[in-house]
mmCIF file with all atom_site columns, C-alpha atoms in Angstrom:
data_model
loop_
_atom_site.group_PDB
_atom_site.id
_atom_site.type_symbol
_atom_site.label_atom_id
_atom_site.label_alt_id
_atom_site.label_comp_id
_atom_site.label_asym_id
_atom_site.label_entity_id
_atom_site.label_seq_id
_atom_site.pdbx_PDB_ins_code
_atom_site.Cartn_x
_atom_site.Cartn_y
_atom_site.Cartn_z
_atom_site.occupancy
_atom_site.B_iso_or_equiv
_atom_site.pdbx_formal_charge
_atom_site.auth_seq_id
_atom_site.auth_comp_id
_atom_site.auth_asym_id
_atom_site.auth_atom_id
_atom_site.pdbx_PDB_model_num
ATOM 1   C CA . UNK A 1 1   ? 117.913 84.085 -122.024 1.00 49.00 ? 1   UNK A CA 1
ATOM 2   C CA . UNK A 1 2   ? 118.170 80.360 -122.620 1.00 54.00 ? 2   UNK A CA 1
ATOM 3   C CA . UNK A 1 3   ? 116.330 77.998 -120.351 1.00 54.00 ? 3   UNK A CA 1
ATOM 4   C CA . UNK A 1 4   ? 119.616 76.553 -119.004 1.00 53.00 ? 4   UNK A CA 1
ATOM 5   C CA . UNK A 1 5   ? 120.582 80.013 -117.770 1.00 60.00 ? 5   UNK A CA 1
ATOM 6   C CA . UNK A 1 6   ? 117.194 80.428 -116.162 1.00 91.00 ? 6   UNK A CA 1
ATOM 7   C CA . UNK A 1 7   ? 117.649 77.298 -114.037 1.00 96.00 ? 7   UNK A CA 1
ATOM 8   C CA . UNK A 1 8   ? 120.529 77.543 -111.600 1.00 96.00 ? 8   UNK A CA 1
ATOM 9   C CA . UNK A 1 9   ? 121.681 75.143 -108.920 1.00 96.00 ? 9   UNK A CA 1
ATOM 10  C CA . UNK A 1 10  ? 123.272 76.095 -105.612 1.00 96.00 ? 10  UNK A CA 1
ATOM 11  C CA . UNK A 1 11  ? 123.829 74.777 -102.127 1.00 96.00 ? 11  UNK A CA 1
ATOM 12  C CA . UNK A 1 12  ? 121.147 75.944 -99.737  1.00 97.00 ? 12  UNK A CA 1
ATOM 13  C CA . UNK A 1 13  ? 123.886 76.843 -97.222  1.00 96.00 ? 13  UNK A CA 1
ATOM 14  C CA . UNK A 1 14  ? 125.335 79.480 -99.579  1.00 94.00 ? 14  UNK A CA 1
ATOM 15  C CA . UNK A 1 15  ? 124.136 83.044 -98.966  1.00 94.00 ? 15  UNK A CA 1
ATOM 16  C CA . UNK A 1 16  ? 121.281 84.134 -101.246 1.00 95.00 ? 16  UNK A CA 1
ATOM 17  C CA . UNK A 1 17  ? 122.183 86.209 -104.294 1.00 94.00 ? 17  UNK A CA 1
ATOM 18  C CA . UNK A 1 18  ? 120.040 88.693 -106.151 1.00 92.00 ? 18  UNK A CA 1
ATOM 19  C CA . UNK A 1 19  ? 120.548 86.651 -109.342 1.00 94.00 ? 19  UNK A CA 1
ATOM 20  C CA . UNK A 1 20  ? 118.877 83.602 -107.717 1.00 96.00 ? 20  UNK A CA 1
ATOM 21  C CA . UNK A 1 21  ? 115.345 84.583 -108.688 1.00 96.00 ? 21  UNK A CA 1
ATOM 22  C CA . UNK A 1 22  ? 112.941 82.022 -107.211 1.00 96.00 ? 22  UNK A CA 1
ATOM 23  C CA . UNK A 1 23  ? 114.771 79.941 -104.609 1.00 97.00 ? 23  UNK A CA 1
ATOM 24  C CA . UNK A 1 24  ? 113.323 76.428 -104.302 1.00 98.00 ? 24  UNK A CA 1
ATOM 25  C CA . UNK A 1 25  ? 114.625 73.699 -102.009 1.00 98.00 ? 25  UNK A CA 1
ATOM 26  C CA . UNK A 1 26  ? 114.362 70.385 -103.880 1.00 98.00 ? 26  UNK A CA 1
ATOM 27  C CA . UNK A 1 27  ? 115.498 68.009 -101.105 1.00 97.00 ? 27  UNK A CA 1
ATOM 28  C CA . UNK A 1 28  ? 113.007 65.790 -99.250  1.00 95.00 ? 28  UNK A CA 1
ATOM 29  C CA . UNK A 1 29  ? 114.702 66.368 -95.889  1.00 95.00 ? 29  UNK A CA 1
ATOM 30  C CA . UNK A 1 30  ? 115.211 69.805 -94.308  1.00 96.00 ? 30  UNK A CA 1
ATOM 31  C CA . UNK A 1 31  ? 118.925 70.815 -94.288  1.00 96.00 ? 31  UNK A CA 1
ATOM 32  C CA . UNK A 1 32  ? 120.613 70.154 -90.975  1.00 95.00 ? 32  UNK A CA 1
ATOM 33  C CA . UNK A 1 33  ? 121.378 73.201 -88.850  1.00 95.00 ? 33  UNK A CA 1
ATOM 34  C CA . UNK A 1 34  ? 119.732 75.732 -91.182  1.00 95.00 ? 34  UNK A CA 1
ATOM 35  C CA . UNK A 1 35  ? 116.944 78.042 -90.079  1.00 94.00 ? 35  UNK A CA 1
ATOM 36  C CA . UNK A 1 36  ? 114.082 78.879 -92.419  1.00 92.00 ? 36  UNK A CA 1
ATOM 37  C CA . UNK A 1 37  ? 115.136 82.528 -92.303  1.00 93.00 ? 37  UNK A CA 1
ATOM 38  C CA . UNK A 1 38  ? 118.735 81.745 -93.326  1.00 92.00 ? 38  UNK A CA 1
ATOM 39  C CA . UNK A 1 39  ? 117.533 79.520 -96.167  1.00 94.00 ? 39  UNK A CA 1
ATOM 40  C CA . UNK A 1 40  ? 115.593 82.447 -97.658  1.00 95.00 ? 40  UNK A CA 1
ATOM 41  C CA . UNK A 1 41  ? 113.382 80.078 -99.648  1.00 96.00 ? 41  UNK A CA 1
ATOM 42  C CA . UNK A 1 42  ? 110.495 80.967 -101.873 1.00 96.00 ? 42  UNK A CA 1
ATOM 43  C CA . UNK A 1 43  ? 109.261 77.406 -101.504 1.00 97.00 ? 43  UNK A CA 1
ATOM 44  C CA . UNK A 1 44  ? 110.159 73.857 -100.558 1.00 97.00 ? 44  UNK A CA 1
ATOM 45  C CA . UNK A 1 45  ? 109.220 71.391 -103.298 1.00 97.00 ? 45  UNK A CA 1
ATOM 46  C CA . UNK A 1 46  ? 109.544 67.999 -101.543 1.00 95.00 ? 46  UNK A CA 1
ATOM 47  C CA . UNK A 1 47  ? 107.446 66.226 -104.175 1.00 95.00 ? 47  UNK A CA 1
ATOM 48  C CA . UNK A 1 48  ? 110.195 66.554 -106.785 1.00 97.00 ? 48  UNK A CA 1
ATOM 49  C CA . UNK A 1 49  ? 112.833 64.875 -104.603 1.00 97.00 ? 49  UNK A CA 1
ATOM 50  C CA . UNK A 1 50  ? 113.870 61.253 -105.202 1.00 97.00 ? 50  UNK A CA 1
ATOM 51  C CA . UNK A 1 51  ? 111.996 58.606 -103.258 1.00 96.00 ? 51  UNK A CA 1
ATOM 52  C CA . UNK A 1 52  ? 113.443 57.630 -99.906  1.00 95.00 ? 52  UNK A CA 1
ATOM 53  C CA . UNK A 1 53  ? 114.340 54.201 -101.279 1.00 97.00 ? 53  UNK A CA 1
ATOM 54  C CA . UNK A 1 54  ? 116.258 55.639 -104.239 1.00 97.00 ? 54  UNK A CA 1
ATOM 55  C CA . UNK A 1 55  ? 117.986 58.268 -102.114 1.00 96.00 ? 55  UNK A CA 1
ATOM 56  C CA . UNK A 1 56  ? 119.043 55.650 -99.566  1.00 96.00 ? 56  UNK A CA 1
ATOM 57  C CA . UNK A 1 57  ? 120.276 53.236 -102.250 1.00 98.00 ? 57  UNK A CA 1
ATOM 58  C CA . UNK A 1 58  ? 122.337 55.983 -103.912 1.00 97.00 ? 58  UNK A CA 1
ATOM 59  C CA . UNK A 1 59  ? 123.942 57.325 -100.734 1.00 95.00 ? 59  UNK A CA 1
ATOM 60  C CA . UNK A 1 60  ? 125.796 59.945 -102.837 1.00 94.00 ? 60  UNK A CA 1
ATOM 61  C CA . UNK A 1 61  ? 128.222 57.270 -104.043 1.00 96.00 ? 61  UNK A CA 1
ATOM 62  C CA . UNK A 1 62  ? 129.840 58.738 -107.184 1.00 97.00 ? 62  UNK A CA 1
ATOM 63  C CA . UNK A 1 63  ? 130.127 55.240 -108.681 1.00 97.00 ? 63  UNK A CA 1
ATOM 64  C CA . UNK A 1 64  ? 126.305 54.935 -108.532 1.00 98.00 ? 64  UNK A CA 1
ATOM 65  C CA . UNK A 1 65  ? 125.486 58.387 -109.933 1.00 98.00 ? 65  UNK A CA 1
ATOM 66  C CA . UNK A 1 66  ? 124.807 57.317 -113.525 1.00 98.00 ? 66  UNK A CA 1
ATOM 67  C CA . UNK A 1 67  ? 122.364 54.611 -112.435 1.00 98.00 ? 67  UNK A CA 1
ATOM 68  C CA . UNK A 1 68  ? 120.853 56.944 -109.824 1.00 98.00 ? 68  UNK A CA 1
ATOM 69  C CA . UNK A 1 69  ? 120.273 59.598 -112.506 1.00 98.00 ? 69  UNK A CA 1
ATOM 70  C CA . UNK A 1 70  ? 118.587 57.038 -114.780 1.00 98.00 ? 70  UNK A CA 1
ATOM 71  C CA . UNK A 1 71  ? 116.297 55.802 -111.989 1.00 98.00 ? 71  UNK A CA 1
ATOM 72  C CA . UNK A 1 72  ? 115.510 59.333 -110.833 1.00 98.00 ? 72  UNK A CA 1
ATOM 73  C CA . UNK A 1 73  ? 114.550 60.434 -114.358 1.00 97.00 ? 73  UNK A CA 1
ATOM 74  C CA . UNK A 1 74  ? 112.135 57.487 -114.411 1.00 97.00 ? 74  UNK A CA 1
ATOM 75  C CA . UNK A 1 75  ? 110.649 58.563 -111.061 1.00 97.00 ? 75  UNK A CA 1
ATOM 76  C CA . UNK A 1 76  ? 110.189 62.105 -112.346 1.00 97.00 ? 76  UNK A CA 1
ATOM 77  C CA . UNK A 1 77  ? 107.668 60.791 -114.886 1.00 96.00 ? 77  UNK A CA 1
ATOM 78  C CA . UNK A 1 78  ? 105.357 59.483 -112.117 1.00 94.00 ? 78  UNK A CA 1
ATOM 79  C CA . UNK A 1 79  ? 102.863 61.435 -110.013 1.00 88.00 ? 79  UNK A CA 1
ATOM 80  C CA . UNK A 1 80  ? 103.380 63.448 -107.844 1.00 85.00 ? 80  UNK A CA 1
ATOM 81  C CA . UNK A 1 81  ? 106.868 64.004 -109.286 1.00 94.00 ? 81  UNK A CA 1
ATOM 82  C CA . UNK A 1 82  ? 105.466 64.917 -112.707 1.00 95.00 ? 82  UNK A CA 1
ATOM 83  C CA . UNK A 1 83  ? 103.228 67.649 -111.300 1.00 96.00 ? 83  UNK A CA 1
ATOM 84  C CA . UNK A 1 84  ? 106.145 69.086 -109.335 1.00 96.00 ? 84  UNK A CA 1
ATOM 85  C CA . UNK A 1 85  ? 108.335 69.113 -112.474 1.00 97.00 ? 85  UNK A CA 1
ATOM 86  C CA . UNK A 1 86  ? 105.592 70.972 -114.373 1.00 96.00 ? 86  UNK A CA 1
ATOM 87  C CA . UNK A 1 87  ? 105.399 73.497 -111.530 1.00 96.00 ? 87  UNK A CA 1
ATOM 88  C CA . UNK A 1 88  ? 109.166 74.099 -111.593 1.00 97.00 ? 88  UNK A CA 1
ATOM 89  C CA . UNK A 1 89  ? 109.134 74.479 -115.388 1.00 95.00 ? 89  UNK A CA 1
ATOM 90  C CA . UNK A 1 90  ? 106.421 77.096 -115.010 1.00 95.00 ? 90  UNK A CA 1
ATOM 91  C CA . UNK A 1 91  ? 108.497 78.991 -112.434 1.00 94.00 ? 91  UNK A CA 1
ATOM 92  C CA . UNK A 1 92  ? 111.473 78.975 -114.817 1.00 95.00 ? 92  UNK A CA 1
ATOM 93  C CA . UNK A 1 93  ? 109.337 80.499 -117.580 1.00 93.00 ? 93  UNK A CA 1
ATOM 94  C CA . UNK A 1 94  ? 108.758 83.560 -115.419 1.00 92.00 ? 94  UNK A CA 1
ATOM 95  C CA . UNK A 1 95  ? 112.368 84.220 -114.474 1.00 94.00 ? 95  UNK A CA 1
ATOM 96  C CA . UNK A 1 96  ? 115.418 82.635 -112.951 1.00 96.00 ? 96  UNK A CA 1
ATOM 97  C CA . UNK A 1 97  ? 114.833 79.518 -110.880 1.00 97.00 ? 97  UNK A CA 1
ATOM 98  C CA . UNK A 1 98  ? 117.488 78.395 -108.427 1.00 97.00 ? 98  UNK A CA 1
ATOM 99  C CA . UNK A 1 99  ? 117.305 74.779 -107.295 1.00 98.00 ? 99  UNK A CA 1
ATOM 100 C CA . UNK A 1 100 ? 118.694 74.473 -103.785 1.00 97.00 ? 100 UNK A CA 1
ATOM 101 C CA . UNK A 1 101 ? 120.181 71.353 -102.247 1.00 97.00 ? 101 UNK A CA 1
ATOM 102 C CA . UNK A 1 102 ? 122.059 70.543 -99.064  1.00 96.00 ? 102 UNK A CA 1
ATOM 103 C CA . UNK A 1 103 ? 124.185 67.963 -100.874 1.00 94.00 ? 103 UNK A CA 1
ATOM 104 C CA . UNK A 1 104 ? 127.925 68.587 -100.481 1.00 93.00 ? 104 UNK A CA 1
ATOM 105 C CA . UNK A 1 105 ? 128.719 67.697 -104.100 1.00 94.00 ? 105 UNK A CA 1
ATOM 106 C CA . UNK A 1 106 ? 125.868 69.246 -106.037 1.00 91.00 ? 106 UNK A CA 1
ATOM 107 C CA . UNK A 1 107 ? 127.324 68.013 -109.341 1.00 93.00 ? 107 UNK A CA 1
ATOM 108 C CA . UNK A 1 108 ? 126.296 64.461 -108.481 1.00 96.00 ? 108 UNK A CA 1
ATOM 109 C CA . UNK A 1 109 ? 123.028 65.322 -106.772 1.00 96.00 ? 109 UNK A CA 1
ATOM 110 C CA . UNK A 1 110 ? 119.366 64.949 -107.566 1.00 97.00 ? 110 UNK A CA 1
ATOM 111 C CA . UNK A 1 111 ? 119.341 68.728 -108.155 1.00 97.00 ? 111 UNK A CA 1
ATOM 112 C CA . UNK A 1 112 ? 121.861 68.270 -111.006 1.00 97.00 ? 112 UNK A CA 1
ATOM 113 C CA . UNK A 1 113 ? 119.643 65.655 -112.647 1.00 98.00 ? 113 UNK A CA 1
ATOM 114 C CA . UNK A 1 114 ? 116.569 67.819 -112.100 1.00 97.00 ? 114 UNK A CA 1
ATOM 115 C CA . UNK A 1 115 ? 118.267 70.864 -113.637 1.00 97.00 ? 115 UNK A CA 1
ATOM 116 C CA . UNK A 1 116 ? 119.072 68.800 -116.728 1.00 96.00 ? 116 UNK A CA 1
ATOM 117 C CA . UNK A 1 117 ? 115.450 67.615 -116.960 1.00 96.00 ? 117 UNK A CA 1
ATOM 118 C CA . UNK A 1 118 ? 114.135 71.175 -116.607 1.00 96.00 ? 118 UNK A CA 1
ATOM 119 C CA . UNK A 1 119 ? 116.459 72.619 -119.240 1.00 94.00 ? 119 UNK A CA 1
ATOM 120 C CA . UNK A 1 120 ? 115.978 70.006 -121.979 1.00 88.00 ? 120 UNK A CA 1
#
């Protein structure tokens, strides 16, 4: 199985699937209106999320996504982000890893950038 198939991305509000493997929330803020039981997480990896300043600047504006992705990749090289990335890579070596986000459009989310980083 290729590494890109081992790292999935889904909305945390979607029901868990057997194919998810390890389910890791990668948002800094807990998803609104979701109980811990319903989330069915294996862990919450806040340290890999974008900084509050970057997240606020981006505001999920599609026109800012390219610049957001560039800045976020830079952040991922700093501690504690780097340690969290190493941890997620290790999880993906042992089976499927599903990155969970509350973002409505996951294609332009930090989780999408993170998945790309983890699979390349």
